[in-house]
Coordinates of C-alpha atoms in Angstrom, one line a residue:
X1 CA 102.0 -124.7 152.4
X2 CA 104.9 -122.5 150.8
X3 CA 102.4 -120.6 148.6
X4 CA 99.6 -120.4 151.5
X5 CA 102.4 -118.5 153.5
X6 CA 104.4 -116.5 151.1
X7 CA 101.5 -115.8 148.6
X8 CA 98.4 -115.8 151.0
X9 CA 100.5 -114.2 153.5
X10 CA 98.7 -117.2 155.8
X11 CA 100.6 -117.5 159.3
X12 CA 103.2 -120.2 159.5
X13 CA 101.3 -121.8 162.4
X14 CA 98.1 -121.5 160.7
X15 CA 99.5 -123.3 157.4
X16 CA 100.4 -126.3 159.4
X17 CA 97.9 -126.4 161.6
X18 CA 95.6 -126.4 158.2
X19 CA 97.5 -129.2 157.0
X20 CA 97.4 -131.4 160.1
X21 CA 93.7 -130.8 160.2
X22 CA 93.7 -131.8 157.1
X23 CA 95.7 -134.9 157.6
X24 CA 94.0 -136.4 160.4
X25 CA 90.5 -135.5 158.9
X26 CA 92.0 -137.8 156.1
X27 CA 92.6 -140.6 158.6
X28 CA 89.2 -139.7 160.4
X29 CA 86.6 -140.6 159.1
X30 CA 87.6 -140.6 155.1
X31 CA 90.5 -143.6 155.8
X32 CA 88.2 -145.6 158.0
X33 CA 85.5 -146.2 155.8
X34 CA 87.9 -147.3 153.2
X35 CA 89.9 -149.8 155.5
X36 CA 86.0 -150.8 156.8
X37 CA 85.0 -151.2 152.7
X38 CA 87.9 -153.3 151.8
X39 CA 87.8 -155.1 154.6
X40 CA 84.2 -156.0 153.8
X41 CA 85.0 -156.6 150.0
X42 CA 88.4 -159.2 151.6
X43 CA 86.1 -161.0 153.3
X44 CA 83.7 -162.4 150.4
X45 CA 87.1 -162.7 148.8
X46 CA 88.5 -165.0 151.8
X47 CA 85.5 -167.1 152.2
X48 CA 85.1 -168.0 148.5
X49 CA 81.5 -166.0 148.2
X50 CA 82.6 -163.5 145.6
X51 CA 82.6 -166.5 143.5
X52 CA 79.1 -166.8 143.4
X53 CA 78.6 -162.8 143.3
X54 CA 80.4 -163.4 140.0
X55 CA 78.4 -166.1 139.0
X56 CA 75.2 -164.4 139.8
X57 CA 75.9 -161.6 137.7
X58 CA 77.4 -163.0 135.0
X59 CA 73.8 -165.3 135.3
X60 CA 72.4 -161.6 134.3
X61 CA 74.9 -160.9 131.8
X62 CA 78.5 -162.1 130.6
X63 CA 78.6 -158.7 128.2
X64 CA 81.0 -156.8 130.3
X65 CA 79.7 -153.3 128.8
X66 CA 76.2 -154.6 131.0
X67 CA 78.3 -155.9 133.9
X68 CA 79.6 -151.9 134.1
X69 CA 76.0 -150.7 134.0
X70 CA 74.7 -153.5 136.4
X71 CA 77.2 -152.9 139.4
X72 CA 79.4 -149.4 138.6
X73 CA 76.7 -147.4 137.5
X74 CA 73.0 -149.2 139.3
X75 CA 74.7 -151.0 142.2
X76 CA 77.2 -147.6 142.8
X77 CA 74.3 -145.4 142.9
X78 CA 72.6 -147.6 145.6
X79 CA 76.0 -147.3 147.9
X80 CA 76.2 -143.9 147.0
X81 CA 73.0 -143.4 148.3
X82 CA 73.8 -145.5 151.3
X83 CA 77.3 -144.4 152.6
X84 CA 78.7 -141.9 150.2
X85 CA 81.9 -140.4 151.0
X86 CA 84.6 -143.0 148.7
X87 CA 82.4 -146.4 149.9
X88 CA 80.8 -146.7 146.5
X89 CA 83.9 -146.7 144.4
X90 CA 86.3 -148.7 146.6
X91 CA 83.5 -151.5 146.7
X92 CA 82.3 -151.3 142.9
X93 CA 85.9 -150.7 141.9
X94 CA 87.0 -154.3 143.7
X95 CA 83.8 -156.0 142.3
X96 CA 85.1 -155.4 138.6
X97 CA 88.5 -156.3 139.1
X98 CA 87.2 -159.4 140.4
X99 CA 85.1 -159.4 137.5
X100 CA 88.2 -159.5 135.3
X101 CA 88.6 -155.8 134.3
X102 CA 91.9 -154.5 134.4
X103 CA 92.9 -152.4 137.4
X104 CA 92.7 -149.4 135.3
X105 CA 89.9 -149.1 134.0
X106 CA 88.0 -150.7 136.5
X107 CA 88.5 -147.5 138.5
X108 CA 88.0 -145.2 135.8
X109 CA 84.7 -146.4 134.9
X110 CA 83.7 -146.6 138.6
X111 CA 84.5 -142.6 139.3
X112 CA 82.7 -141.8 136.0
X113 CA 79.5 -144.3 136.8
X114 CA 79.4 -142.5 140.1
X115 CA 78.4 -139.6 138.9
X116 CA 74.8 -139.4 138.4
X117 CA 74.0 -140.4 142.4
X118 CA 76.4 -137.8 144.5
X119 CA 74.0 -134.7 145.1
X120 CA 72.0 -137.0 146.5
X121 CA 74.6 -138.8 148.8
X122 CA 74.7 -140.8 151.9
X123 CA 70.9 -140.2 152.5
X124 CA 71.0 -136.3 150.8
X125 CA 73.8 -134.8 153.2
X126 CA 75.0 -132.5 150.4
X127 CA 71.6 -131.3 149.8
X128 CA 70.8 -130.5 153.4
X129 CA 74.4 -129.0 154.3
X130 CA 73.6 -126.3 151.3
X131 CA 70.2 -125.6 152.6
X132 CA 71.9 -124.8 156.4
X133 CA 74.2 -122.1 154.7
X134 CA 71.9 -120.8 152.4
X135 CA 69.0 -120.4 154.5
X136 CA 67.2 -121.9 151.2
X137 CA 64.8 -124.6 151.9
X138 CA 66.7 -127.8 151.4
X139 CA 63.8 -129.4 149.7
X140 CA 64.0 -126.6 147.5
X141 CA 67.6 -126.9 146.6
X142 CA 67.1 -130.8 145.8
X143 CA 64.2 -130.7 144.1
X144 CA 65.8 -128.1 141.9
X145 CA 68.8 -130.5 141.4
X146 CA 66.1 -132.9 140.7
X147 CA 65.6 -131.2 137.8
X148 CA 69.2 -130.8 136.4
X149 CA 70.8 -134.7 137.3
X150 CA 68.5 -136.5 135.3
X151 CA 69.7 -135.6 132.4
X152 CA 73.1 -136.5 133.2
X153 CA 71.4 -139.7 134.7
X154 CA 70.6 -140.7 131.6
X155 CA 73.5 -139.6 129.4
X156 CA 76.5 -141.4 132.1
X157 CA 74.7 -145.4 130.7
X158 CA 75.6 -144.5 127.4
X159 CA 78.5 -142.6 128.0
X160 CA 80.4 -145.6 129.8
X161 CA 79.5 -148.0 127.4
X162 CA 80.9 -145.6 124.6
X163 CA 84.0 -145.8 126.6
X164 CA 84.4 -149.2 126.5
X165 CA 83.6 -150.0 123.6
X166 CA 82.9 -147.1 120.9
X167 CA 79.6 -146.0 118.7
X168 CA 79.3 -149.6 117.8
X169 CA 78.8 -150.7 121.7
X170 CA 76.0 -147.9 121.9
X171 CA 74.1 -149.1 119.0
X172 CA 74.3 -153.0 120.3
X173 CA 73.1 -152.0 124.3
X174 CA 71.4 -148.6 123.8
X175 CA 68.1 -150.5 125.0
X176 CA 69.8 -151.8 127.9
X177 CA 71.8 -148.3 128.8
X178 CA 68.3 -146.5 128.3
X179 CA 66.8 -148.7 130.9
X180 CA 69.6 -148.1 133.9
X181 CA 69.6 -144.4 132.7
X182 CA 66.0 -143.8 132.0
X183 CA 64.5 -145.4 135.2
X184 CA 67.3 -144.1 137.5
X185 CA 66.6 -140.4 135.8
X186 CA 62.7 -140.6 136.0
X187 CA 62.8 -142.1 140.0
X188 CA 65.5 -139.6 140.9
X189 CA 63.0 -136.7 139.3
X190 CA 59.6 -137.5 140.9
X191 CA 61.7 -138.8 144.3
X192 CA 63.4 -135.5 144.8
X193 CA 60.2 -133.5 143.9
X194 CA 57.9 -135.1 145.2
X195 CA 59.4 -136.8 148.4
X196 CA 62.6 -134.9 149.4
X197 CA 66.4 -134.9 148.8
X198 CA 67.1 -137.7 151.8
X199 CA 66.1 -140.9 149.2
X200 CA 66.9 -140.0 145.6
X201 CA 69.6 -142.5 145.4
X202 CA 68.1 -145.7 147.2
X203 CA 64.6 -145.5 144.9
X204 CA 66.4 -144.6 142.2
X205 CA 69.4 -147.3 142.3
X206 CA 66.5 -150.4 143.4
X207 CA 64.6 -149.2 140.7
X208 CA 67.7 -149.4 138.2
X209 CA 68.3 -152.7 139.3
X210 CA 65.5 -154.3 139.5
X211 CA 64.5 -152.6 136.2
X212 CA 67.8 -153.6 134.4
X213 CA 67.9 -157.0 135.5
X214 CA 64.6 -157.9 134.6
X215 CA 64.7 -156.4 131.1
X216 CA 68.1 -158.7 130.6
X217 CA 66.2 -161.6 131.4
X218 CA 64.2 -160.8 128.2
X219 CA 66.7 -159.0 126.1
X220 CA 70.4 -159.2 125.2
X221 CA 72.7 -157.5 122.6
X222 CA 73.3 -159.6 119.3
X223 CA 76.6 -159.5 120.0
X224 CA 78.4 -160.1 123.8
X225 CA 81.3 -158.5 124.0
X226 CA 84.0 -159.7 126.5
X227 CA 87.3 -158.8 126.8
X228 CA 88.4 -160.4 124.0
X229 CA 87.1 -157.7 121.1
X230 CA 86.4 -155.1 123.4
X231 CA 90.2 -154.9 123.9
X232 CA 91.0 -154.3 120.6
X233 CA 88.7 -151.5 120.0
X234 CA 89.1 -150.0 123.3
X235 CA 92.4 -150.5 124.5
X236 CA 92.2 -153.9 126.5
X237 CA 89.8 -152.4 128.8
X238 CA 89.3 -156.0 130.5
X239 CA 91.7 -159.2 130.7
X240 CA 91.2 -161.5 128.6
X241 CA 87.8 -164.2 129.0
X242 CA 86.2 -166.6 126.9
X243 CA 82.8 -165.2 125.4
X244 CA 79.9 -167.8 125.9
X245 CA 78.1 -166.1 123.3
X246 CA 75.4 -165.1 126.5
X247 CA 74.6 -165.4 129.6
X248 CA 75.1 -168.5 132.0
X249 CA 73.1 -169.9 134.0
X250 CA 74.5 -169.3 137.7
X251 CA 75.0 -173.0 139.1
X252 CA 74.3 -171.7 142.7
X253 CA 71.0 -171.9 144.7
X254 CA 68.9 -168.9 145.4
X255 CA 70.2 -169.4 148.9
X256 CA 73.7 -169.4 148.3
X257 CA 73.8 -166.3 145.8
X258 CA 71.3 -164.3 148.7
X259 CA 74.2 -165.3 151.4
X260 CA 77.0 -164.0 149.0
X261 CA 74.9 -161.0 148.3
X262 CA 74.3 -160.6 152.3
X263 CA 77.3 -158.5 153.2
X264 CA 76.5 -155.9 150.6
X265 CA 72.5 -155.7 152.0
X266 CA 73.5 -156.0 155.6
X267 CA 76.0 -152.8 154.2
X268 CA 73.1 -151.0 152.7
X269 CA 70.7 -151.1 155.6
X270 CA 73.4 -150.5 158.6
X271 CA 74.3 -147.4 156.5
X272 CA 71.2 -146.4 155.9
X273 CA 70.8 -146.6 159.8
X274 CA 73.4 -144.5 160.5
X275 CA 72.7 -141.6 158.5
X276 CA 68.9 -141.4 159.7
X277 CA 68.0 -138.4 161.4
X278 CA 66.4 -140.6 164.9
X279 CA 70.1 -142.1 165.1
X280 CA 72.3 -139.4 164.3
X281 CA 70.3 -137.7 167.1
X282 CA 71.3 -140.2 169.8
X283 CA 75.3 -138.6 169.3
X284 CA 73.8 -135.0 168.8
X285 CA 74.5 -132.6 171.8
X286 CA 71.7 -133.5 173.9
X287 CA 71.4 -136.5 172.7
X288 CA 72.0 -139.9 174.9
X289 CA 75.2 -141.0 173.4
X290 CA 76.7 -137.4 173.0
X291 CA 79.2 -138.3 175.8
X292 CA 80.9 -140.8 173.3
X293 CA 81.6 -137.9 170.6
X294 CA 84.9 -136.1 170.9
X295 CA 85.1 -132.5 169.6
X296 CA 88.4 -130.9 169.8
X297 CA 89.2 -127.5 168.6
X298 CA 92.2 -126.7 166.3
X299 CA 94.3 -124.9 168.0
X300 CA 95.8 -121.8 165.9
X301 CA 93.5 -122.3 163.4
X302 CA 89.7 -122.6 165.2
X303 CA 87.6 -119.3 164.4
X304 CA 91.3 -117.6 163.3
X305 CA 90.6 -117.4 159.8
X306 CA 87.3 -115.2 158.6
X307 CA 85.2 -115.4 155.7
X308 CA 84.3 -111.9 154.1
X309 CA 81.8 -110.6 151.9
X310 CA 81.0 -111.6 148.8
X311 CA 81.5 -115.2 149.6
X312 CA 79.0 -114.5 153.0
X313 CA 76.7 -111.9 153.8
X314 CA 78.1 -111.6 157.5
X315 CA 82.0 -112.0 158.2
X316 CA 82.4 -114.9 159.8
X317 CA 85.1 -116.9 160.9
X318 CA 85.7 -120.7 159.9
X319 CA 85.5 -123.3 162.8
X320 CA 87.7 -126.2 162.8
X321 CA 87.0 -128.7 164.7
X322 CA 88.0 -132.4 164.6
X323 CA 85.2 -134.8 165.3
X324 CA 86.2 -138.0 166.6
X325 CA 82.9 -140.4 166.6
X326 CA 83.7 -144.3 166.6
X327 CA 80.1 -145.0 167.0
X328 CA 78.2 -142.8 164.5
X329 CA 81.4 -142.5 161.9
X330 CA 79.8 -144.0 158.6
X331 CA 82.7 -146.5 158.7
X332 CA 81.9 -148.1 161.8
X333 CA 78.3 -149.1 160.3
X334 CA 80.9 -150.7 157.2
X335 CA 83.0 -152.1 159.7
X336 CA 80.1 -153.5 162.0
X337 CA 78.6 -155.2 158.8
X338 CA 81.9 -156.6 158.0
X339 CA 81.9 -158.6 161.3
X340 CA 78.8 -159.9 160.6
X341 CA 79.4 -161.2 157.5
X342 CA 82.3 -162.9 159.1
X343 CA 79.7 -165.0 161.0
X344 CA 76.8 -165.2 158.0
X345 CA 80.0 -166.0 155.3
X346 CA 81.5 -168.6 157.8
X347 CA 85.0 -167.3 158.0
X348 CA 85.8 -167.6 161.2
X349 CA 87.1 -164.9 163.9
X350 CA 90.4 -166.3 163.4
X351 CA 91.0 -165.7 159.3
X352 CA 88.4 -162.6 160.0
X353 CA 91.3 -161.0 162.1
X354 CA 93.7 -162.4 159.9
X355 CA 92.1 -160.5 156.5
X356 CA 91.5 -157.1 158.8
X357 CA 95.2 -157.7 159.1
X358 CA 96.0 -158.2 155.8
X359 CA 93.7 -155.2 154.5
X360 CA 95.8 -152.5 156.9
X361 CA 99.2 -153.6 155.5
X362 CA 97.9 -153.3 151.8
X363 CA 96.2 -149.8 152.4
X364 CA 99.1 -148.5 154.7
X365 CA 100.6 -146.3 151.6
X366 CA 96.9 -145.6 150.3
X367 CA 96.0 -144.2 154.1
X368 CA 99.0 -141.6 154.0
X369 CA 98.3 -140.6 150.2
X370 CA 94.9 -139.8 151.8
X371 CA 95.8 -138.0 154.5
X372 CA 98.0 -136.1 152.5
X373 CA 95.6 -135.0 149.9
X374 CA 93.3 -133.8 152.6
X375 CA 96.2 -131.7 153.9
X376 CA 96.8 -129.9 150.2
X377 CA 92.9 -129.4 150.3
X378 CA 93.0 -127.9 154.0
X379 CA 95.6 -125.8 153.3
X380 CA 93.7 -124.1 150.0
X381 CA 90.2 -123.8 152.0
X382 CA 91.9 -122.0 155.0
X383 CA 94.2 -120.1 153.4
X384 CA 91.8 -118.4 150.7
X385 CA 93.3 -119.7 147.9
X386 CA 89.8 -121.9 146.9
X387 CA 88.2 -118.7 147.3
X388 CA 90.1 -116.4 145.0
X389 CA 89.6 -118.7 142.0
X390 CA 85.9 -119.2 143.0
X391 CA 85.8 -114.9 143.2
X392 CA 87.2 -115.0 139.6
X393 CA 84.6 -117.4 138.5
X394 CA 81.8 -115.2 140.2
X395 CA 83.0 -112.1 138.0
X396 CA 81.3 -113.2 134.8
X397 CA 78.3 -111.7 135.8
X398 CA 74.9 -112.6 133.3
X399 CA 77.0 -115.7 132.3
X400 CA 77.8 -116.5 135.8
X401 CA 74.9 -120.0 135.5
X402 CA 77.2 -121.2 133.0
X403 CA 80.7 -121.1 135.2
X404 CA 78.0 -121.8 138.4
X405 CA 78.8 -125.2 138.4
X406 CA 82.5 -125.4 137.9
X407 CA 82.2 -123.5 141.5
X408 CA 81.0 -126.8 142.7
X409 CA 83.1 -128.9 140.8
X410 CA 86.2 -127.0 142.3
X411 CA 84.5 -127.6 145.6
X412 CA 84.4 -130.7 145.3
X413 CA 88.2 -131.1 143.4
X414 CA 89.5 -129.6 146.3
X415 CA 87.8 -131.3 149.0
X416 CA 86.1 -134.6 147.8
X417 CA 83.0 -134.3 148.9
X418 CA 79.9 -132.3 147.5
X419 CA 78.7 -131.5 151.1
X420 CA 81.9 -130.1 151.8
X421 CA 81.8 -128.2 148.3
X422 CA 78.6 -126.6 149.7
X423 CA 79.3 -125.7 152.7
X424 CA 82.4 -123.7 151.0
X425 CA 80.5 -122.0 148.2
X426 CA 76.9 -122.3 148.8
X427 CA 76.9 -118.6 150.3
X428 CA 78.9 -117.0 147.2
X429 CA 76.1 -118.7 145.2
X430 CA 73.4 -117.7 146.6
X431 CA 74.7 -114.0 146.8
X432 CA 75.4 -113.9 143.5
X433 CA 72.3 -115.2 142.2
X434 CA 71.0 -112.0 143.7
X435 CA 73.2 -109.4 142.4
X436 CA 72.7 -110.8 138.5
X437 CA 68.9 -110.9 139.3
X438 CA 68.8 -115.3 138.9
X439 CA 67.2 -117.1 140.9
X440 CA 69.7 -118.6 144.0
X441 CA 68.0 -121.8 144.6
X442 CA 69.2 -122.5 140.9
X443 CA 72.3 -121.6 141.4
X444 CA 72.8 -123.2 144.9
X445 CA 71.6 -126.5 143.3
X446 CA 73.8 -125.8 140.1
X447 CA 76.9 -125.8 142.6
X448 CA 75.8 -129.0 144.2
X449 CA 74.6 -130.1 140.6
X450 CA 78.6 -129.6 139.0
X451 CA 79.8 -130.6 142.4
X452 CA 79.0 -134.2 141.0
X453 CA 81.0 -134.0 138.1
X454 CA 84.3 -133.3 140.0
X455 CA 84.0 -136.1 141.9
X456 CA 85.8 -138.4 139.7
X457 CA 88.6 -136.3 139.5
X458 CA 89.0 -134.6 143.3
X459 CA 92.4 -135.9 144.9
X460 CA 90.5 -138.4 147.9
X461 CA 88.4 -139.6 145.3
X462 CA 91.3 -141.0 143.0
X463 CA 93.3 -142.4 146.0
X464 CA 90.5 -144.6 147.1
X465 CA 89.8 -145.8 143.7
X466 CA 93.5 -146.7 143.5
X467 CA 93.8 -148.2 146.9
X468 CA 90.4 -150.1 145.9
X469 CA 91.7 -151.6 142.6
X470 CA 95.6 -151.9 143.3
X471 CA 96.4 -149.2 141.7
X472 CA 98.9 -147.2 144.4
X473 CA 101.4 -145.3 142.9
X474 CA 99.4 -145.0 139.7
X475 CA 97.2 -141.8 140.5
X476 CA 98.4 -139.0 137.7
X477 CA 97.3 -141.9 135.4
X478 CA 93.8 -142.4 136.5
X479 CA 93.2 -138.8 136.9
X480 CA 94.3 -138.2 133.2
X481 CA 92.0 -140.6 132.1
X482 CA 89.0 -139.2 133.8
X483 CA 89.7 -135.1 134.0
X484 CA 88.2 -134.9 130.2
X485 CA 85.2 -136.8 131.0
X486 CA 84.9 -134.5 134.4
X487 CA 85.5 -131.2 132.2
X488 CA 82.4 -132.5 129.6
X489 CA 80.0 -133.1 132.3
X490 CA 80.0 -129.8 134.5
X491 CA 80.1 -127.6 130.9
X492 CA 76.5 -130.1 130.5
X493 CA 75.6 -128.8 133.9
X494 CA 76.9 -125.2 133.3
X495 CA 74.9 -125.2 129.9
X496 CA 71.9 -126.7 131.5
X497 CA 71.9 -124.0 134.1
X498 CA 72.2 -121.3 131.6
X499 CA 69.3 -122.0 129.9
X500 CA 67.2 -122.5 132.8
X501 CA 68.2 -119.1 134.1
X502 CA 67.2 -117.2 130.9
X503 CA 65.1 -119.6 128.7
X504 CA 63.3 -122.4 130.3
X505 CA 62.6 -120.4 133.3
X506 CA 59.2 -122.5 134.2
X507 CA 61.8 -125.4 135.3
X508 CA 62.8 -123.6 138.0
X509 CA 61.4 -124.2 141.7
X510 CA 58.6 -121.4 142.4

């Protein structure tokens, strides 16, 4: 806030009014679908299920490296697909540490495996937000970014496992890592070219799956690591477990594993629901439920702030309005399939309210880190600070593709969410493209393409993955672990987009 006013010259009222956007944008809707998420994850916890989600996976695979691979990188990319917005980290995140991975790691691994699936987000949000300030045809945009992610689809398998557990962990699962990547990359390709940018990440994910679990019934490393060498050559990723020497047979029923598995599917298909076009028309202006959508306008900051040339065509000055939606919020559909599951699960209403309980007193801390980091994030859209470094970026001219996607990967640093980073730069992009003669649907899907790769490092996303995996307090650490990573996937992007723009031109979208 100090440099926003005595910098940026930004009115006091306007600074806090940023920030208290911020905040409460933080509380609504970004908190609530991580109270709804952990609540949901509690619940199989509580009612002795995620015993038998264990057991069913392990049933797969007890190699730990395949565990990642199975549920942070496959499983992610289905919930990413789904819900988006922090869901698919705060639930994978918890499903390791119940696993047995340490804290840690288990959230590091989580933000790096959810890379691949984010353009592509809560039913391809991201991808039609850039297409509404572009004016570019949104199937366009993703099935350009069709046509960058799969290569990072395929790299983020082998890449986690090489985390975990070295060179010598790639050569014992690279058949394994080439089947999550490979499918995922090859789905994600023909889905977004073929179909449109709303489904990427569900065919892609179920094929992952399925593909991966069916190819471990047949094959398995010659060597299983747990946590017992894995932690020697990788810094105790995992707490120590026994290694079986392979998998073990899961001693539940198919029943029994299905109703363990229910919350997560009831999860997947509320979600999916919600973010359909038919429903979110219902609380649409016009629509039948509008009535139950609250708008209010910021005061001192609604339409006071205007955005200038280069970064849009037009001037035009930045709304800010608060949308308060208990219905349609994407937490809600969480939170609604959490109360199933109390009934399918067999809780009770009793213990249910008694774990919803529980889950607000272990998140209160987590909730105001969030809402904090939303304010920080508010304060550097409005005030122009995001902008400046993103106008230093677009100065580079010719080699402008390369730095393209670290526009998007700021985005999304500053804001946590790749729709958000498009709505923010998608404009600049596009402009640019055409002063340096390169084609602007590359560039626009290069922004939403590197926007991916600061996910695992943007402020919201490391608070959930802490709050997730009991990790509050511990935030600088998790972010130093993954910023590296973050920084070596967007220059892949950035050098993707490079040669696309001057080389392998017949990539590009005619």
């Amino acid at each position: 806030i100090l440099i926003a006013i005595f910098a940026f010259k930004m009115p006091i009222d306007m600074a806090f009014a940023a920030a208290g956007y911020g905040f409460i944008y933080g509380l609504w809707p970004i908190a609530w679908i991580i109270v709804a998420a952990v609540f949901l994850y509690k619940l199989t916890v509580a009612s002795g299920q995620f015993d038998i989600i264990r057991s069913s996976v392990i049933s797969i695979t007890d190699d730990q490296r395949l565990q990642v691979l199975l549920i942070g990188f496959s499983f992610g990319a289905l919930l990413e697909g789904a819900a988006g917005f922090g869901a698919p980290v705060a639930i994978t995140g918890a499903l390791l540490v119940g696993l047995g991975f340490k804290p840690l790691y288990a959230a590091g691994l989580c933000l790096i495996a959810n890379t691949a699936p984010v353009a592509f987000g809560a039913l391809g949000v991201p991808i039609l937000v850039a297409g509404q300030v572009t004016g570019i045809d949104p199937f366009d945009i993703g099935a350009m970014a069709g046509r960058q992610l799969p290569f990072l689809s395929v790299l983020v398998p082998f890449w986690l496992v090489a985390m975990m557990d070295g060179w010598k962990g790639v050569k014992e699962t690279w058949p394994a890592a080439l089947v999550a990547g490979g499918s995922f990359a090859v789905t994600q390709f023909f889905t977004s070219n073929y179909i449109g940018p709303e489904l990427p990440d569900i065919t892609s994910a179920l094929v992952s799956i399925v593909s991966l679990s069916l190819f471990l019934k047949v094959w398995r490393p010659k060597n299983t690591e747990t946590a017992i060498s894995m932690g020697q050559s990788a810094g105790a990723m995992v707490v120590n477990k026994p290694s079986s020497g392979g998998p073990v047979p899961s001693e539940y029923r198919l029943g029994q594993i299905i109703r363990a598995w229910s919350p997560f599917l009831i999860l997947t298909v509320l979600v999916t629901i919600w973010t359909m076009k038919p429903f979110k028309a219902l609380f649409a202006p016009g629509g039948a439920f509008y009535s139950l959508v609250i708008n209010f306008q910021i005061p001192h900051l609604h339409q006071q702030v205007l955005k200038a040339a280069p970064i849009v065509a037009q001037p035009t000055p930045m709304d800010a309005v608060f949308k308060f939606d208990p219905l349609s919020a994407g937490g809600t559909a969480i939170f609604i399939a959490a109360i199933i599951s109390i009934f399918i699960l067999g809780v009770g209403i009793k213990k249910g309210i008694g774990v919803f309980a529980e889950t607000l007193i272990s998140l209160k801390w987590p909730i105001l880190s969030i809402g904090m980091v939303l304010a920080f994030a508010f304060v550097t859209n409005y005030s122009g600070m995001s902008t400046t470094l993103a106008l230093v970026l677009a100065g580079t001219g010719v080699m402008f593709p390369f730095f393209s996607p670290f526009l998007g990967w700021l985005g999304v640093f500053l804001t946590g969410s790749d729709t958000s980073s498009n709505a923010l730069f998608g404009s600049l992009q596009s402009t640019t493209a055409q002063q340096i003669n390169v084609s602007d649907t590359l560039l626009v899907a290069a922004n939403t393409s590197g926007g991916v790769t600061g996910k695992m490092i943007s402020p919201q996303s490391i608070a959930v993955a802490c709050a997730a995996t009991g990790m509050v307090g511990r935030e600088s650490e998790l972010f130093r672990y993954t910023v590296k990573h973050s920084l070596i996937f967007a220059s892949v992007i950035g050098i993707i987009t490079l040669l696309q723009a001057y080389v392998f031109t017949g990539m590009l979208v005619s």
